[in-house]
mmCIF file of C-alpha atoms in Angstrom:
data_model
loop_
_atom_site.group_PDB
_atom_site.id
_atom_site.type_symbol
_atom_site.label_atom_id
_atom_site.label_comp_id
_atom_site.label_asym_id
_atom_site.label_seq_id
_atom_site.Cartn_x
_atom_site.Cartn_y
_atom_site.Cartn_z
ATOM 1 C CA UNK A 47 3.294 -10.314 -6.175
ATOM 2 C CA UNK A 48 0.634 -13.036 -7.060
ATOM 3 C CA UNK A 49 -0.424 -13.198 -10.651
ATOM 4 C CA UNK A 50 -4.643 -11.880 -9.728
ATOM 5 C CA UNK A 51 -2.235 -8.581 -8.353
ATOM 6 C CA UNK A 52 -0.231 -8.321 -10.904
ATOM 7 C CA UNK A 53 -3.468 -8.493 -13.469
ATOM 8 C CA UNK A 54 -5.021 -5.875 -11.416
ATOM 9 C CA UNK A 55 -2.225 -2.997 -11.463
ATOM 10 C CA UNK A 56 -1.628 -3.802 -15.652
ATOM 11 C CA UNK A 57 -5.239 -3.024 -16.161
ATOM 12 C CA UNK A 58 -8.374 -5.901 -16.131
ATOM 13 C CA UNK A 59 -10.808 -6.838 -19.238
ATOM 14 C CA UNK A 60 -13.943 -4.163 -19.331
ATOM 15 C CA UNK A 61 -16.708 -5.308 -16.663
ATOM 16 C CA UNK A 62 -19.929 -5.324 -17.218
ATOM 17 C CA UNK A 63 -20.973 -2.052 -15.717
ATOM 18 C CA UNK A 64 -18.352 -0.248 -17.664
ATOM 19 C CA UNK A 65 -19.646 -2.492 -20.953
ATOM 20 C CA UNK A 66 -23.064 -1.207 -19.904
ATOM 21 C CA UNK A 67 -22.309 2.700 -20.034
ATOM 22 C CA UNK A 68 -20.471 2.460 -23.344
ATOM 23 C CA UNK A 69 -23.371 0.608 -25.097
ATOM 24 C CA UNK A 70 -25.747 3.285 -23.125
ATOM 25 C CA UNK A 71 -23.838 6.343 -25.030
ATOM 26 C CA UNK A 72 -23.451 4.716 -28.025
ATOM 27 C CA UNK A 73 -27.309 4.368 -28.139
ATOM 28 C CA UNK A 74 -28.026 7.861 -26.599
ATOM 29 C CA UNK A 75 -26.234 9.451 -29.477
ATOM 30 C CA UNK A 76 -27.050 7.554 -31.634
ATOM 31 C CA UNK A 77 -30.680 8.613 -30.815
ATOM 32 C CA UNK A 78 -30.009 12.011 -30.946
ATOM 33 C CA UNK A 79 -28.081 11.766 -34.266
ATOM 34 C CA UNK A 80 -31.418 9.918 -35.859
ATOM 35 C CA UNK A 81 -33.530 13.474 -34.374
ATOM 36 C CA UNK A 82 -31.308 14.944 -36.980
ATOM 37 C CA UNK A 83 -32.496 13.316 -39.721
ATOM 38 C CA UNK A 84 -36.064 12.872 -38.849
ATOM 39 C CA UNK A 85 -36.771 16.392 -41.130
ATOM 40 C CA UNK A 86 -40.525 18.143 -40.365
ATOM 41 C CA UNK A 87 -39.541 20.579 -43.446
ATOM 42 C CA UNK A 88 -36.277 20.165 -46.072
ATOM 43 C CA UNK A 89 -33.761 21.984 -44.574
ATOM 44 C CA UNK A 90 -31.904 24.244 -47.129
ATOM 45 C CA UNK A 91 -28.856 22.427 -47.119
ATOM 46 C CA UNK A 92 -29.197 18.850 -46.120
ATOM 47 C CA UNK A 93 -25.904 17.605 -46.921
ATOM 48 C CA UNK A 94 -24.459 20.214 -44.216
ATOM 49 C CA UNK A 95 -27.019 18.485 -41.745
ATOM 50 C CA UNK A 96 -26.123 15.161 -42.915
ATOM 51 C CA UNK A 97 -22.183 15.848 -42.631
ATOM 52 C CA UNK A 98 -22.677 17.014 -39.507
ATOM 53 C CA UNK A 99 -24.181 13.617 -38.092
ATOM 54 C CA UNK A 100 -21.119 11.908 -39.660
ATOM 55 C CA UNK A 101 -19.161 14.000 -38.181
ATOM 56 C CA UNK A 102 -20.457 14.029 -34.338
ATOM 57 C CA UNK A 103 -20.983 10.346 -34.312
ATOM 58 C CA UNK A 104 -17.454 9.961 -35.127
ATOM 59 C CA UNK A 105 -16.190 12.133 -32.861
ATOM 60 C CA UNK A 106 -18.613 10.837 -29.964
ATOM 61 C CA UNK A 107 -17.476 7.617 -30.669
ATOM 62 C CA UNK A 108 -14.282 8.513 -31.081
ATOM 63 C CA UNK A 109 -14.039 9.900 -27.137
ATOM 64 C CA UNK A 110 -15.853 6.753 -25.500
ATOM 65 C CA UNK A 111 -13.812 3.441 -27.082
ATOM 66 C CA UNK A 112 -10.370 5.192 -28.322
ATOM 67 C CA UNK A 113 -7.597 4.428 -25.519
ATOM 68 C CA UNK A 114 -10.582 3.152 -23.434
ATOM 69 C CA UNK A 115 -8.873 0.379 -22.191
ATOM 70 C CA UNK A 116 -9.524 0.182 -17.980
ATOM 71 C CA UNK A 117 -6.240 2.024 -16.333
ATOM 72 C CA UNK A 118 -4.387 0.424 -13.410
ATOM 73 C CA UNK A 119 -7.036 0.336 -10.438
ATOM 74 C CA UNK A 120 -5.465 1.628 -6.978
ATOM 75 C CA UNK A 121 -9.063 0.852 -5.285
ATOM 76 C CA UNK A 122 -11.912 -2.373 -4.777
ATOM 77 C CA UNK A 123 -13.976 0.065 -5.995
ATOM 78 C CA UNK A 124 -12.519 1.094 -9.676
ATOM 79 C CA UNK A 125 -11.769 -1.895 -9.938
ATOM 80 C CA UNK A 126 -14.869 -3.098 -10.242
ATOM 81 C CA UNK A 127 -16.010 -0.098 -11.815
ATOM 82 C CA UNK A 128 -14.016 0.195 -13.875
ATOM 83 C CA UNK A 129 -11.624 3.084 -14.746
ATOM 84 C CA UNK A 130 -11.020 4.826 -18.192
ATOM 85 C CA UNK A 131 -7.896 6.422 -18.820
ATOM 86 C CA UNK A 132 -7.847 9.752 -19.261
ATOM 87 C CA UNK A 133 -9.006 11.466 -23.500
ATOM 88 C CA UNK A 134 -5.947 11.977 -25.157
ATOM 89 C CA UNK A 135 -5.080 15.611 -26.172
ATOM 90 C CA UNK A 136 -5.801 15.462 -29.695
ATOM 91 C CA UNK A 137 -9.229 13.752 -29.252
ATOM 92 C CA UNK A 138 -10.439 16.431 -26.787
ATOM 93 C CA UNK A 139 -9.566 19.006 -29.209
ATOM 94 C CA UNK A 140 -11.535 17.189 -31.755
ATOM 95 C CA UNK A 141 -14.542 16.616 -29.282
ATOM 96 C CA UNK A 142 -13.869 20.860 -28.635
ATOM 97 C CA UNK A 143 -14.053 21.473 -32.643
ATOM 98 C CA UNK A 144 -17.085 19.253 -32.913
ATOM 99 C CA UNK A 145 -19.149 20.914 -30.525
ATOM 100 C CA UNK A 146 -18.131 24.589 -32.460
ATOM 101 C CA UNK A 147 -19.016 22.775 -36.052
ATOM 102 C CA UNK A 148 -22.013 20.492 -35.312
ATOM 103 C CA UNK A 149 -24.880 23.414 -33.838
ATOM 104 C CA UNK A 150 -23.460 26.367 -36.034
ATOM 105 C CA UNK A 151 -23.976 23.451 -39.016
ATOM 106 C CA UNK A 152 -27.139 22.385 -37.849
ATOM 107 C CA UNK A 153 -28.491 25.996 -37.988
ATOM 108 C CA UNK A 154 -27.054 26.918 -41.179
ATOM 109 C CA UNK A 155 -28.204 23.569 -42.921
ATOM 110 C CA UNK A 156 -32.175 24.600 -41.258
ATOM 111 C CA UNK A 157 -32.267 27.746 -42.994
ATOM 112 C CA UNK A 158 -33.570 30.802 -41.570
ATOM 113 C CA UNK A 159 -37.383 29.340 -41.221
ATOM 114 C CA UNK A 160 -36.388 26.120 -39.914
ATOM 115 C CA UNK A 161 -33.800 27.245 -37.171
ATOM 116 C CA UNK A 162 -35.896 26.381 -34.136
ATOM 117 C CA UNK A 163 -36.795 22.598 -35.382
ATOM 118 C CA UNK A 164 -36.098 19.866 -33.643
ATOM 119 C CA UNK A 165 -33.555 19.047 -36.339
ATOM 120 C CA UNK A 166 -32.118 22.311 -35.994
ATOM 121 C CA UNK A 167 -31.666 22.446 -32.376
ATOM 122 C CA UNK A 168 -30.491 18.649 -31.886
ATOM 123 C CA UNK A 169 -26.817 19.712 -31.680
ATOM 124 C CA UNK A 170 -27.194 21.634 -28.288
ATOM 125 C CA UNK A 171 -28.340 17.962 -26.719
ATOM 126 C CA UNK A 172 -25.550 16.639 -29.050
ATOM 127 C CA UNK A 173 -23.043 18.560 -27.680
ATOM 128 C CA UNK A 174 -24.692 17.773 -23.926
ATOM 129 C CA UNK A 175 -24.240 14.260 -24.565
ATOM 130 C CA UNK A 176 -20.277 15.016 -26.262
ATOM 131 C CA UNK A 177 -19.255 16.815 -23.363
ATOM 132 C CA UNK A 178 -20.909 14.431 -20.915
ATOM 133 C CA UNK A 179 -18.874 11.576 -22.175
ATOM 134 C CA UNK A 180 -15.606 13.671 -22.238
ATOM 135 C CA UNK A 181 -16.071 14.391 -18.583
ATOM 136 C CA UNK A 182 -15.863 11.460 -17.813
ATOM 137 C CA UNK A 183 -13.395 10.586 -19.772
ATOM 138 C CA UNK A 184 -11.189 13.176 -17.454
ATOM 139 C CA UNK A 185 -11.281 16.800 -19.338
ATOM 140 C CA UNK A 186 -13.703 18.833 -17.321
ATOM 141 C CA UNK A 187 -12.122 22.016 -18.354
ATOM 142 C CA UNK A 188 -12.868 20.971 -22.271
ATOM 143 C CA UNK A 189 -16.106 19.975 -21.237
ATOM 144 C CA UNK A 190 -17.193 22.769 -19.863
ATOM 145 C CA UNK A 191 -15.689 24.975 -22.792
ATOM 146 C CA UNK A 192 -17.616 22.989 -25.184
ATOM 147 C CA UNK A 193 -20.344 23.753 -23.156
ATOM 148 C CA UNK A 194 -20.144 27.068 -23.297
ATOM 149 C CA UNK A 195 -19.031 27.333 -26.901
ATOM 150 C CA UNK A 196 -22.326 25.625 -27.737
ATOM 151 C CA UNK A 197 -24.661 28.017 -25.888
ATOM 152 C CA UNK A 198 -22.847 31.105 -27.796
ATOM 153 C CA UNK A 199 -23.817 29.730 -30.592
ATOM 154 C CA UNK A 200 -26.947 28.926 -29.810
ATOM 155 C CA UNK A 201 -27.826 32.524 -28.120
ATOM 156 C CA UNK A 202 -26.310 34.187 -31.703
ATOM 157 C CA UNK A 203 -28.313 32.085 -34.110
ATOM 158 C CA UNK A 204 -31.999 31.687 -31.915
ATOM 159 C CA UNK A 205 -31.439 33.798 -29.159
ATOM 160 C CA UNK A 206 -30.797 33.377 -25.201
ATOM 161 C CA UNK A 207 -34.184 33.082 -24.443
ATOM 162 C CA UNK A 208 -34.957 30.295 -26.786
ATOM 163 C CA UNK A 209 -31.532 28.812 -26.176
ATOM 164 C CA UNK A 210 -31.958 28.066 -22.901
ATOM 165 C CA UNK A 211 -35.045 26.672 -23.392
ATOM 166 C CA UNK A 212 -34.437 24.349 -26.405
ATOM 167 C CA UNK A 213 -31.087 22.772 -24.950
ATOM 168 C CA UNK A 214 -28.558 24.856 -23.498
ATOM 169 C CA UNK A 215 -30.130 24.342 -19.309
ATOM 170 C CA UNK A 216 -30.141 20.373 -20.418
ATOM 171 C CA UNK A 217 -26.594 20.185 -21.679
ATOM 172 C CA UNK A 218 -25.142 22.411 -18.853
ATOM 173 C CA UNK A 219 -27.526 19.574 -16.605
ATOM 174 C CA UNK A 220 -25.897 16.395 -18.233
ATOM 175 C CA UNK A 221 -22.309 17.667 -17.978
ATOM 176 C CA UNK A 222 -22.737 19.126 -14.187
ATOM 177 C CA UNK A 223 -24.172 15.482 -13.492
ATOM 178 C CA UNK A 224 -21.377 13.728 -15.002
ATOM 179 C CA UNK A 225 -18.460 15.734 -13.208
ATOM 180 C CA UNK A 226 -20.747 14.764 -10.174
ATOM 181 C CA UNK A 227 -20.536 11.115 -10.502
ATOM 182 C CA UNK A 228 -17.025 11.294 -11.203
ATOM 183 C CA UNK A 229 -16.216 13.283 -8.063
ATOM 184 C CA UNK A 230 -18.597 10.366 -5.829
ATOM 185 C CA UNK A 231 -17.043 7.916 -7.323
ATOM 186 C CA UNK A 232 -13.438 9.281 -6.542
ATOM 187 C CA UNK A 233 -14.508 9.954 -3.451
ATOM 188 C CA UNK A 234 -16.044 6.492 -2.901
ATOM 189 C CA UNK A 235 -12.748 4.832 -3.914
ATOM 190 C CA UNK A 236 -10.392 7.198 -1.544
ATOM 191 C CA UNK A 237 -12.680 5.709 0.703
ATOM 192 C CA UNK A 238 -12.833 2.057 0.149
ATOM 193 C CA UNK A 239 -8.854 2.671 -0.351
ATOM 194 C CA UNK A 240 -8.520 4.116 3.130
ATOM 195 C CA UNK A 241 -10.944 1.793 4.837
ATOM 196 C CA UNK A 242 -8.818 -1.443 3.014
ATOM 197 C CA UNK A 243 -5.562 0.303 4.199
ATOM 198 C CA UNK A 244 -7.454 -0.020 8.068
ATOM 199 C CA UNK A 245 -8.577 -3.314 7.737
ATOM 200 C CA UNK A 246 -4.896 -4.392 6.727
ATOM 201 C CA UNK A 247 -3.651 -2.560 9.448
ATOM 202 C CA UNK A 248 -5.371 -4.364 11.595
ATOM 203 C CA UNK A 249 -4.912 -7.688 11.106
ATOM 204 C CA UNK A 250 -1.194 -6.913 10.759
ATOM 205 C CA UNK A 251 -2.266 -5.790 14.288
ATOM 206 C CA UNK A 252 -4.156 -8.819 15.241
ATOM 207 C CA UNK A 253 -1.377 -10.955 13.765
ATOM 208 C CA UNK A 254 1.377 -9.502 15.828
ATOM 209 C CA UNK A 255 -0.355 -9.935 18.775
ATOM 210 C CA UNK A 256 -1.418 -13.484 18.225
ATOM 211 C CA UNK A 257 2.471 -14.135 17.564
ATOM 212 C CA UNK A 258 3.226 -12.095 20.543
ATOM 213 C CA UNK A 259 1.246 -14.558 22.663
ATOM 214 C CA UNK A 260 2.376 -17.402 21.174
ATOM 215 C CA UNK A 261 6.151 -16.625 22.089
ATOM 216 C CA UNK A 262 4.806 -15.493 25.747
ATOM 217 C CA UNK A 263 3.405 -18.738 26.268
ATOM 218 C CA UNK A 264 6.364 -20.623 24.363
ATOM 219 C CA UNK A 265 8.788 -18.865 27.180
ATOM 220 C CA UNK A 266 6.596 -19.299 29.564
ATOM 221 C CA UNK A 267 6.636 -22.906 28.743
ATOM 222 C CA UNK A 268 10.438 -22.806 28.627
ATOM 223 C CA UNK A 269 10.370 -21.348 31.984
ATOM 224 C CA UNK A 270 8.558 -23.786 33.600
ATOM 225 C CA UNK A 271 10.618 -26.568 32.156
ATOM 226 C CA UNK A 272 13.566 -24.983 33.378
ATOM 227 C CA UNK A 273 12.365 -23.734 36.722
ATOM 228 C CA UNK A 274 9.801 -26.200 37.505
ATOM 229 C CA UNK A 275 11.430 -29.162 38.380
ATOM 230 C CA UNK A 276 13.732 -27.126 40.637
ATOM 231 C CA UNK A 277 10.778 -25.037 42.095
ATOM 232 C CA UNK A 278 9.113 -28.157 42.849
ATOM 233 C CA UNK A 279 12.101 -30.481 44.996
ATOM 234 C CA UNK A 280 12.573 -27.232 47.245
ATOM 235 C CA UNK A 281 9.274 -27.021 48.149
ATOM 236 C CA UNK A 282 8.617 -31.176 48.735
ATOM 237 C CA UNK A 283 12.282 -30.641 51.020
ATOM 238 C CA UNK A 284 11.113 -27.418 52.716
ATOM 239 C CA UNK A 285 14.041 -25.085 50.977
ATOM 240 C CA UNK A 286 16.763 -27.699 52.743
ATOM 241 C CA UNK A 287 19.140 -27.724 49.910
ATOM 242 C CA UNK A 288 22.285 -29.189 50.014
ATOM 243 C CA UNK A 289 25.283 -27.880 47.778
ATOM 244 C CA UNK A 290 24.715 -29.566 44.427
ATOM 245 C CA UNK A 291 21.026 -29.046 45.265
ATOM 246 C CA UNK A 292 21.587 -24.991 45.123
ATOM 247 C CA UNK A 293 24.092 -25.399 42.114
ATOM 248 C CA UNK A 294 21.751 -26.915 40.217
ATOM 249 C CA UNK A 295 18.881 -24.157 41.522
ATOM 250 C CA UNK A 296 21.298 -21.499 40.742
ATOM 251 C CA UNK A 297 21.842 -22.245 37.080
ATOM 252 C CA UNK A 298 17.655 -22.542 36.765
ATOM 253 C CA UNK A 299 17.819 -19.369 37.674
ATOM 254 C CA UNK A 300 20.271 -18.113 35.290
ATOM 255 C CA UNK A 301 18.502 -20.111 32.421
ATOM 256 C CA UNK A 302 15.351 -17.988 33.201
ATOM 257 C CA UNK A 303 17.011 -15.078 33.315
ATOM 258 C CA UNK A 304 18.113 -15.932 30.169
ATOM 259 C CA UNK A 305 14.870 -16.226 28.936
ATOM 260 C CA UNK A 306 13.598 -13.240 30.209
ATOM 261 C CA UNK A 307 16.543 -10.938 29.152
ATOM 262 C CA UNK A 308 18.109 -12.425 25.818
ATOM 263 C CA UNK A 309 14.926 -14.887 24.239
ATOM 264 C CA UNK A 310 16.634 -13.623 20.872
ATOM 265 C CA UNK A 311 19.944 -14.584 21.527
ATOM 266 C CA UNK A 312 18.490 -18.097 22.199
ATOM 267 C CA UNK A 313 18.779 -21.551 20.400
ATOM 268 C CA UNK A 314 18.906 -25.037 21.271
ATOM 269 C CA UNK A 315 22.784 -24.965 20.700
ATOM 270 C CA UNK A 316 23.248 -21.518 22.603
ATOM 271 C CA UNK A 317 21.021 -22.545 25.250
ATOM 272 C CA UNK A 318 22.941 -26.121 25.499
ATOM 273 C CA UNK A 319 26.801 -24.151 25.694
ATOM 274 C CA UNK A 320 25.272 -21.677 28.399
ATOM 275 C CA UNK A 321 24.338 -24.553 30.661
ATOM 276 C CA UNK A 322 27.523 -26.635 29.958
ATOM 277 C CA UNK A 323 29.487 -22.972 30.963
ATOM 278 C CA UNK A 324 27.502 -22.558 33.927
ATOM 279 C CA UNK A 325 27.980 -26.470 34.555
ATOM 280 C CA UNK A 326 31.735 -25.929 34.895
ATOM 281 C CA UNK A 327 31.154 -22.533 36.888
ATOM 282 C CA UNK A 328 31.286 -19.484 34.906
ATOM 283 C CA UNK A 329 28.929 -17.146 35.668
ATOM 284 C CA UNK A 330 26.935 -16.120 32.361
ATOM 285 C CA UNK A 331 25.302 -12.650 31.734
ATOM 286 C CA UNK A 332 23.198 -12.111 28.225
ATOM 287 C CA UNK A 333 21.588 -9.457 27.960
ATOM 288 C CA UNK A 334 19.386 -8.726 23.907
ATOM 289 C CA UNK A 335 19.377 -4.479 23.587
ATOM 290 C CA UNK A 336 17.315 -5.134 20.197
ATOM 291 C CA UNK A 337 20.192 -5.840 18.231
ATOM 292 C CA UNK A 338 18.710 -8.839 16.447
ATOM 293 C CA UNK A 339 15.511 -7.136 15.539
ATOM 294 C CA UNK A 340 15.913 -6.092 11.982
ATOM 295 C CA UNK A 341 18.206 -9.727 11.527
ATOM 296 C CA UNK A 342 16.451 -12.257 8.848
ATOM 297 C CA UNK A 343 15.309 -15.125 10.673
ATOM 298 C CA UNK A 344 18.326 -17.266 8.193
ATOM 299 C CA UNK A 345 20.508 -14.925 9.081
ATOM 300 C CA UNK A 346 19.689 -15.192 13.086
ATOM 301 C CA UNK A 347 20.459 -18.811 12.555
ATOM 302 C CA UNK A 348 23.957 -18.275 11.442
ATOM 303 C CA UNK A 349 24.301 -15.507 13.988
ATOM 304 C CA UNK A 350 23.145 -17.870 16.942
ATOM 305 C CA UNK A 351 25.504 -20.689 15.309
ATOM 306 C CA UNK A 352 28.790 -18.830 15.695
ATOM 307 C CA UNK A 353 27.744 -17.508 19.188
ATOM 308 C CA UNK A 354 27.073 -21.565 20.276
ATOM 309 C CA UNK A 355 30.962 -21.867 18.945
ATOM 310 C CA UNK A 356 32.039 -19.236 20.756
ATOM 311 C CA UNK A 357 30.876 -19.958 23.741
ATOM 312 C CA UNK A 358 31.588 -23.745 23.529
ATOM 313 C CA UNK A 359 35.331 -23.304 23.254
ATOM 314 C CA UNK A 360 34.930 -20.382 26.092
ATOM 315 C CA UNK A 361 37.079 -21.214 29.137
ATOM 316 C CA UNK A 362 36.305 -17.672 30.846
ATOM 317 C CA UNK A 363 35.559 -17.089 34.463
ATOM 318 C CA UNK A 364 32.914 -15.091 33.837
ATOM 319 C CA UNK A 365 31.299 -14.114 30.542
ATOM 320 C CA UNK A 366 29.339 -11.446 28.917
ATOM 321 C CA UNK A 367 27.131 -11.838 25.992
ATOM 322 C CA UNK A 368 25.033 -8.554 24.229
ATOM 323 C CA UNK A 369 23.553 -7.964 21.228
ATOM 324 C CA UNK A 370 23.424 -4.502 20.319
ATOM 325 C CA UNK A 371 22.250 -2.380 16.940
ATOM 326 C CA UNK A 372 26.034 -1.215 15.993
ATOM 327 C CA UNK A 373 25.977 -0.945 11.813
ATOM 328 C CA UNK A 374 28.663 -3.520 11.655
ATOM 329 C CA UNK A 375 28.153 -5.964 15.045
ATOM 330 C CA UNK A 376 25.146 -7.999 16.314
ATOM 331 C CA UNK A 377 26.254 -9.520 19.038
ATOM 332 C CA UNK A 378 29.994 -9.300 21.187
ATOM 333 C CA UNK A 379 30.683 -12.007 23.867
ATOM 334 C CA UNK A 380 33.474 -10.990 26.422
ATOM 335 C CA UNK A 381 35.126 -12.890 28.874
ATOM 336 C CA UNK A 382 36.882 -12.178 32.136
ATOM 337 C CA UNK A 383 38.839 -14.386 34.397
ATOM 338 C CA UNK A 384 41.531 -13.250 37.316
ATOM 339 C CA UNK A 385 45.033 -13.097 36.111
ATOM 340 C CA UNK A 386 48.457 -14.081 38.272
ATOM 341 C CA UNK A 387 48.387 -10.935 39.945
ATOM 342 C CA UNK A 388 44.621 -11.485 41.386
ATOM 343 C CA UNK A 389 43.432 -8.451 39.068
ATOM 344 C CA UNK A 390 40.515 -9.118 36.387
ATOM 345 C CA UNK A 391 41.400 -9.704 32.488
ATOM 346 C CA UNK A 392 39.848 -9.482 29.726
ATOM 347 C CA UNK A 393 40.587 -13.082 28.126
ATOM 348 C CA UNK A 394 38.368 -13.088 25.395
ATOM 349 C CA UNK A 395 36.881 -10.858 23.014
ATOM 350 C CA UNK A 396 34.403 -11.926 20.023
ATOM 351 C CA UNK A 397 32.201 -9.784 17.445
ATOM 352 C CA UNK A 398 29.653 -11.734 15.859
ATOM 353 C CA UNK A 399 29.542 -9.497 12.307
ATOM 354 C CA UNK A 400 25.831 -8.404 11.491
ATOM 355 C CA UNK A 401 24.841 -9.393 7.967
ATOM 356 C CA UNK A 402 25.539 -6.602 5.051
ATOM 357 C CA UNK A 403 21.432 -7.246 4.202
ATOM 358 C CA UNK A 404 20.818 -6.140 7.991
ATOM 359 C CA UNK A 405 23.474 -3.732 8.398
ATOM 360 C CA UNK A 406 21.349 -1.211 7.038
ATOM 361 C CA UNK A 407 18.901 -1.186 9.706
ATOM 362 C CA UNK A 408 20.844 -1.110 12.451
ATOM 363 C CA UNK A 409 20.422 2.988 13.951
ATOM 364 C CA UNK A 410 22.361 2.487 17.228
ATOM 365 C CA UNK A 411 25.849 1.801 18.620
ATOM 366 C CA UNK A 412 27.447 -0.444 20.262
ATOM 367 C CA UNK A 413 29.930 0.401 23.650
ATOM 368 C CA UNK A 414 33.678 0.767 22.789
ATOM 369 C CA UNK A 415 35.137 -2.518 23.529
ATOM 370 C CA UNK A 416 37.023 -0.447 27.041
ATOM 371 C CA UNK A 417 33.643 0.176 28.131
ATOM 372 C CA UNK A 418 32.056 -3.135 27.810
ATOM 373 C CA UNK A 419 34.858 -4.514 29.600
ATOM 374 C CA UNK A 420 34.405 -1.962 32.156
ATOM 375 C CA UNK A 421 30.631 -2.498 33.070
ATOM 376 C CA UNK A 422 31.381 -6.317 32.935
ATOM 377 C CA UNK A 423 32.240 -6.902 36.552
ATOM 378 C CA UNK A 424 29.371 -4.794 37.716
ATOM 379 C CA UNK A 425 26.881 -7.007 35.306
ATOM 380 C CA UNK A 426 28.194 -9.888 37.409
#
């Protein structure tokens, strides 16, 4: 993982936009804390009113910068955006207490004359602005019971009427706006999260076709190095090959074959101790049934190696290479020759060992060795 990922999933410095909302609460309520004190008439018992400021501020600020720091983004768009982790228990509780304490304070500090003040009635937008911030913060249900606790209040100490009219329709607004923003922006970053998991998708796509065509036209290549040369001296003689002439065609053929059927089998090396078997005439069958697939391309290298051995130091009439997906063996060369008595024997036997770090992968299995040396002659 590159060190800008690994930044990302431990959680990146506040961006701006996130800087921007905090310093926009922390001006909002601070606004709405200053209506408090701005007094039209001396409320009865101004140190409740003042103790009640204290104590939302703190509380307000308490829910916007305490564990604020940005959470692990899964998304381009949090990311950017920025996104808090969710209000610890204890501080929604406190935000939940506040928004009992602050309005029932408020009123009781007004006094009986003063109770529909703007001094009086600040704590329903106080409480607004609380539960706003907590929603965001990832406690709707808290939000919405502070909420409701406020407007209680509020209908017991002025009445429903005036209640909804002096704060309770604009605090029920501000929360339902903020759960609404969070749910758009979730939604936005499932989104952007599915739509990045696409465009990944396809260039993995795009990229496994480009290296698709790049090995077509490598073999294709190969072929036409191995079969051109060939393909070209029958056609300037008019097919009127003499016997080293068709030896030579016949093993072109082979080698394409080769290409065709066993391309992962393939090295240099293997490709050099096929011809010189088919130079002293054995006749060569490979045949790839995916058995290399889930190999490590290191690990195909030492696979490829000890096949190249093996079939060096091969003195076989005939022989039979396959790969296969076995748990245990990538690839088994057998070899046949006739025996004294003119009947076919099985002179050689070799299991190339998959790798343990492959083994896993492998899902299929390969023919019991009786089998394979049954189905050899008919290969031939």
């Amino acid at each position: 993982m590159s060190e800008r990922a690994r930044g990302e999933r431990e959680g990146a410095p506040e961006g701006p936009f996130r800087i921007a909302l905090s310093v926009l609460a922390i001006a909002f309520t601070a606004y709405l804390a200053a209506g408090a004190l701005l007094w039209t008439t001396q409320p009865e018992h101004p140190i409740v009113q003042v103790a009640a400021v204290v104590m939302y501020l703190s509380t307000t600020w308490v829910c916007i910068f305490w564990d604020a720091r940005s959470a692990p983004a899964p998304d381009p768009v949090r990311t950017r955006i920025g996104e808090r982790r969710p209000l610890p228990l204890w501080a929604a509780v406190l935000a939940l207490t506040c928004a009992v304490i602050v309005p029932n304070a408020s009123w009781y500090a007004a006094g009986a004359s003063g109770r529909l003040d703007s001094f009086a009635t600040w704590g329903l937008g106080a409480v607004g602005a609380l539960m706003a911030v907590v929603m965001v913060r990832r406690r709707p249900l808290t939000a919405w019971a502070g909420v409701a606790v406020a407007a209680i209040a509020a209908s017991m100490w002025i009445g429903p009427r005036q209640a909804m009219a002096l704060g309770v329709v604009g605090a029920v607004l501000w929360v339902g706006v903020a759960q609404l923003m969070s749910w758009l922006v979730d939604r936005m970053a499932r989104d952007a999260a599915q739509l990045t998991d696409a465009q990944r998708e396809a260039s993995e796509w795009l990229a496994s076709q480009e290296g698709a065509r790049r090995e077509r036209r490598t073999q294709i290549q190969r072929a036409l190095a191995v079969a051109g040369p060939v393909l070209a001296h029958t056609i300037a003689v008019g097919g009127h090959l003499d016997g080293r002439e068709r030896a030579l065609a016949r093993v072109a053929e082979a080698s394409l074959r080769d290409e065709l059927r066993g391309a992962a089998l393939l090295d240099d090396d293997v490709r050099a101790a096929l011809a010189a078997a088919r130079g002293r005439g054995a006749v060569v069958s490979v045949v790839d049934e995916g058995g290399l697939d889930a190999v490590a391309a290191e690990a195909r290298e030492t696979l490829r190696a000890e096949l190249a051995a093996v079939l060096a130091s091969a003195r076989s009439e005939r022989l039979f290479v396959r790969s296969s997906t076995h748990a245990d063996v990538a690839v088994t060369v057998v070899g046949r020759s006739e025996g004294a008595d003119g009947e076919d024997t099985v002179d050689l036997w070799h299991e190339v060992r998959r790798p343990p770090e492959s083994a896993e992968h492998a899902d299929g299995q390969v023919l019991p060795q009786t089998d394979i040396a049954e189905d050899a002659p008919r290969e031939a």
